[in-house]
């Protein structure tokens, strides 16, 4: 059995790490300090309350729709 070169392990770990960080963020012109936290908490409660914890494409769309309705927009990092 051949061993895996260390560089391969490093590259795979780096790629796996990128999967945990989105390439976008929410932005709202003129947002007050703490407004993002309030809005995201509100939208999460509204979107995911009464759900069994399963995140679906539909629930993600509802979450994004709620944030957009509050004036937030997705911006590329």
PDB file of C-alpha atoms in Angstrom, residues 62-74:
ATOM      1  CA  UNK A  62     -37.464  31.588   2.503  1.00  0.00           C
ATOM      2  CA  UNK A  63     -34.600  32.714   4.748  1.00  0.00           C
ATOM      3  CA  UNK A  64     -32.969  34.647   1.907  1.00  0.00           C
ATOM      4  CA  UNK A  65     -36.333  36.137   0.922  1.00  0.00           C
ATOM      5  CA  UNK A  66     -36.870  37.343   4.483  1.00  0.00           C
ATOM      6  CA  UNK A  67     -33.439  38.977   4.605  1.00  0.00           C
ATOM      7  CA  UNK A  68     -33.993  40.620   1.224  1.00  0.00           C
ATOM      8  CA  UNK A  69     -37.395  41.908   2.392  1.00  0.00           C
ATOM      9  CA  UNK A  70     -35.571  43.597   5.282  1.00  0.00           C
ATOM     10  CA  UNK A  71     -33.270  45.366   2.810  1.00  0.00           C
ATOM     11  CA  UNK A  72     -30.250  43.045   2.886  1.00  0.00           C
ATOM     12  CA  UNK A  73     -28.570  41.814  -0.277  1.00  0.00           C
ATOM     13  CA  UNK A  74     -26.049  39.092  -0.976  1.00  0.00           C
TER      14      UNK A  74
END
